[in-house]
């Protein structure tokens, strides 16, 4: 069973990508809705929350952890690997690899939460692999609450997205990493505002391809794929709003269970 966590709703876009890539695999999701957002919290706090989330998923039967949150992926994967003996995937490296494969001019834009952008993780990893690349980053703190509200295509959302994307557009980026798993819900607007020459990289979809490769090359994991693909969803704070947005993201009924962290 594949365990995925995020601070809230955003990791469901990663869960959706994983379900498409690995339809016969069981998934268990934890959204830490009581403690969201992670993007404005300190590194130490995000690491501590991430360890607690991973422990919960493993206790519930997960055998692999996918960190479906860029903020947690920028600071916590090593701590999770050190603490637990299971495969751990995160969303940053796969997004960097896809961006480098897609970019022709090495002009790469990154948008994310304040935490992710302040960590410099994307810039560091891109430069490690392609020192000549130029990375243009912009934190977009208003986008997570807009997605959590389900404001996917409101005029206000379009204006805010435009003002975040404009500074990157004028720098003529050719590739744009959605460095937050909430942002795929705004992808059509982001794409429109970035311009049609810009390739959009979705970090959740990128990790799903990496997990698929891992599963296909490990027989013990491949054999787990013959299930019905049953999903379980847990949150640390229940709101009907979360459920209806989760259903809009996954396009299926979502039976949410509340768990105290
Ligand atoms: N979905 C999380 C991410 O990918 C961000 C949400 C938050 O700030 O908690 O970074």
XYZ file of C-alpha atoms and ligand atoms in Angstrom:
271
model
C 0.000 0.000 0.000
C 1.309 3.442 -0.972
C 1.140 6.148 1.714
C 0.938 9.798 0.681
C 0.796 12.866 2.879
C 0.450 16.604 2.518
C -0.440 19.521 4.771
C -3.964 19.357 3.384
C -5.614 19.068 0.051
C -2.711 19.643 -2.359
C -1.216 16.156 -2.109
C -4.469 14.831 -3.553
C -3.217 16.010 -6.948
C -0.208 13.723 -6.358
C -2.566 10.954 -5.238
C -4.594 11.469 -8.437
C -1.437 11.181 -10.564
C -0.364 8.032 -8.667
C -3.784 6.447 -9.140
C -3.572 7.090 -12.878
C -0.030 5.697 -13.069
C -0.659 2.667 -10.825
C -4.386 1.877 -10.973
C -4.294 -1.510 -9.198
C -2.394 -0.277 -6.150
C -3.986 0.562 -2.821
C -3.359 4.077 -1.534
C -3.672 5.661 1.873
C -3.716 9.444 2.165
C -3.208 11.710 5.128
C -3.988 15.441 4.916
C -2.746 17.325 7.956
C -5.613 19.806 7.775
C -5.426 20.754 11.462
C -1.876 22.052 11.032
C -1.987 23.420 7.475
C -0.337 25.441 5.984
C 3.200 24.094 6.164
C 4.531 26.739 3.772
C 4.805 29.404 6.455
C 6.227 27.161 9.217
C 9.833 26.647 10.305
C 11.965 23.847 8.938
C 12.060 22.071 12.358
C 8.281 22.087 12.635
C 7.753 20.782 9.103
C 10.279 17.956 9.731
C 8.531 17.019 12.988
C 5.075 17.025 11.378
C 6.384 14.999 8.435
C 7.844 12.315 10.720
C 4.545 12.084 12.580
C 2.607 11.830 9.332
C 4.888 9.114 7.949
C 4.645 7.134 11.214
C 0.840 7.324 11.100
C 0.716 6.064 7.493
C 3.106 3.188 8.253
C 1.085 2.206 11.322
C -1.991 2.106 9.073
C -0.246 -0.337 6.748
C 1.599 1.818 4.191
C 4.775 0.195 2.854
C 6.091 3.217 0.966
C 5.937 6.935 1.689
C 5.349 9.556 -0.983
C 5.813 13.056 0.395
C 3.070 14.765 -1.607
C 4.066 18.238 -0.475
C 6.906 20.381 -1.805
C 7.373 22.200 1.488
C 7.916 18.903 3.319
C 9.893 17.500 0.361
C 12.347 20.384 0.615
C 13.278 19.656 4.235
C 12.079 16.260 5.500
C 12.828 13.261 3.190
C 16.209 12.420 4.742
C 14.764 12.491 8.258
C 11.983 10.123 7.113
C 14.515 7.782 5.459
C 16.653 7.785 8.611
C 13.665 6.994 10.816
C 11.865 4.346 8.756
C 13.064 1.464 6.626
C 10.727 1.874 3.630
C 11.116 3.476 0.197
C 10.584 7.244 0.476
C 9.789 9.439 -2.538
C 9.587 13.197 -2.648
C 8.348 15.618 -5.281
C 11.320 17.971 -5.803
C 13.912 15.779 -7.562
C 11.514 14.285 -10.123
C 10.233 17.783 -10.982
C 13.807 19.041 -11.415
C 14.625 16.131 -13.737
C 11.545 16.735 -15.874
C 12.230 20.475 -16.017
C 15.812 19.940 -17.160
C 14.660 17.474 -19.810
C 12.032 19.943 -21.064
C 13.993 23.207 -20.949
C 15.728 24.251 -24.161
C 17.227 27.552 -22.953
C 17.834 26.681 -19.297
C 15.557 29.552 -18.189
C 13.516 27.830 -15.515
C 10.792 29.410 -13.385
C 9.736 27.995 -10.031
C 6.648 28.910 -8.031
C 5.905 27.558 -4.560
C 5.104 28.418 -0.981
C 7.291 30.843 0.961
C 8.896 27.862 2.744
C 9.816 26.041 -0.458
C 11.148 29.128 -2.231
C 13.064 30.306 0.875
C 14.702 26.860 1.205
C 16.256 27.407 -2.256
C 15.879 23.687 -2.859
C 14.839 23.929 -6.502
C 17.548 26.400 -7.426
C 20.237 24.307 -5.674
C 19.178 21.032 -7.293
C 18.781 22.563 -10.751
C 22.213 24.208 -10.545
C 23.829 20.976 -9.303
C 22.683 19.285 -12.486
C 22.956 22.192 -14.913
C 25.219 24.987 -13.600
C 24.492 27.162 -16.632
C 20.733 27.228 -15.894
C 19.088 30.403 -14.651
C 16.377 29.903 -12.066
C 13.699 32.552 -11.513
C 11.664 31.862 -8.377
C 8.555 33.511 -7.020
C 6.724 32.617 -3.791
C 2.940 32.612 -4.274
C 1.475 32.514 -0.745
C -2.079 33.387 -1.804
C -2.530 30.394 -4.095
C -2.843 27.691 -1.410
C -5.801 29.385 0.345
C -7.489 29.982 -3.027
C -7.248 26.263 -3.838
C -8.371 25.295 -0.318
C -11.437 27.499 -0.938
C -12.125 25.808 -4.263
C -11.687 29.117 -6.121
C -10.158 27.421 -9.145
C -11.352 29.850 -11.812
C -12.683 33.001 -10.169
C -11.791 36.433 -11.616
C -9.897 37.201 -8.371
C -7.863 34.014 -8.775
C -7.025 34.862 -12.382
C -5.787 38.327 -11.348
C -3.647 36.993 -8.513
C -2.137 34.259 -10.694
C -1.343 36.867 -13.336
C 0.507 39.070 -10.876
C 2.589 36.133 -9.606
C 3.418 34.812 -13.078
C 4.096 38.140 -14.794
C 7.606 38.700 -13.300
C 8.613 35.235 -14.524
C 7.071 35.740 -17.943
C 9.030 38.954 -18.541
C 12.235 37.043 -17.792
C 11.320 34.749 -20.677
C 11.313 31.463 -18.831
C 10.779 28.458 -21.092
C 9.808 26.012 -18.314
C 7.804 26.567 -15.148
C 7.835 24.185 -12.183
C 4.639 24.084 -10.131
C 6.579 23.682 -6.879
C 3.493 23.185 -4.744
C 1.071 20.309 -5.052
C -1.912 22.654 -4.682
C -1.059 24.454 -7.920
C -2.114 21.781 -10.460
C -5.691 22.801 -9.610
C -4.836 26.202 -11.116
C -2.780 24.797 -13.994
C -5.034 26.022 -16.843
C -4.818 29.632 -15.601
C -1.106 29.384 -14.815
C -0.477 28.028 -18.306
C -2.493 30.802 -19.889
C -0.676 33.515 -17.911
C 2.772 31.983 -18.521
C 2.241 31.858 -22.281
C 2.055 28.939 -24.648
C 5.792 28.604 -25.173
C 6.305 27.695 -21.514
C 6.300 24.013 -20.527
C 4.568 23.441 -17.206
C 6.043 20.820 -14.866
C 3.708 19.351 -12.290
C 5.727 18.015 -9.337
C 3.033 15.508 -8.318
C 2.806 14.003 -11.787
C 6.618 13.883 -11.925
C 6.887 11.813 -8.736
C 4.108 9.506 -9.966
C 6.249 8.560 -12.999
C 9.217 7.903 -10.712
C 7.157 5.716 -8.353
C 5.747 3.817 -11.351
C 9.288 3.090 -12.589
C 10.270 1.885 -9.118
C 7.216 -0.382 -8.832
C 7.730 -1.854 -12.284
C 11.364 -2.665 -11.577
C 10.701 -4.262 -8.162
C 8.779 -7.566 -8.479
C 7.651 -7.482 -4.833
C 5.924 -4.166 -5.596
C 4.696 -5.137 -9.058
C 2.831 -8.068 -7.484
C 0.905 -5.747 -5.187
C -0.760 -4.168 -8.222
C -3.542 -6.721 -8.674
C -5.817 -5.131 -6.090
C -8.959 -3.138 -6.567
C -7.003 0.051 -5.975
C -8.880 0.756 -2.760
C -8.178 4.164 -1.236
C -8.371 5.379 2.353
C -8.367 9.045 3.284
C -7.527 10.520 6.671
C -7.416 14.124 7.871
C -6.420 15.703 11.178
C -9.383 18.115 11.017
C -12.622 17.334 9.266
C -14.560 19.910 7.282
C -17.271 19.242 4.679
C -15.431 21.804 2.517
C -12.357 19.553 2.410
C -14.471 16.603 1.361
C -16.164 18.388 -1.505
C -12.860 19.763 -2.845
C -11.235 16.332 -2.461
C -14.072 14.851 -4.511
C -13.617 17.550 -7.159
C -9.896 16.752 -7.387
C -10.215 12.967 -7.429
C -13.547 12.816 -9.283
C -14.773 10.080 -6.938
C -16.600 9.771 -3.624
C -14.210 10.343 -0.733
C -14.891 8.779 2.644
C -12.824 10.939 5.021
C -11.806 9.689 8.426
C -10.714 12.010 11.204
C -7.563 11.147 13.129
C -6.001 13.108 15.997
C -2.281 13.681 15.462
N 0.891 21.445 -0.899
C 1.985 22.017 -0.169
C 3.230 22.044 -1.017
O 3.332 21.332 -2.009
C 1.785 23.426 0.328
C 0.699 23.721 1.257
C 1.096 24.395 2.535
O 1.664 25.481 2.569
O 0.816 23.766 3.531
O 4.153 22.753 -0.682
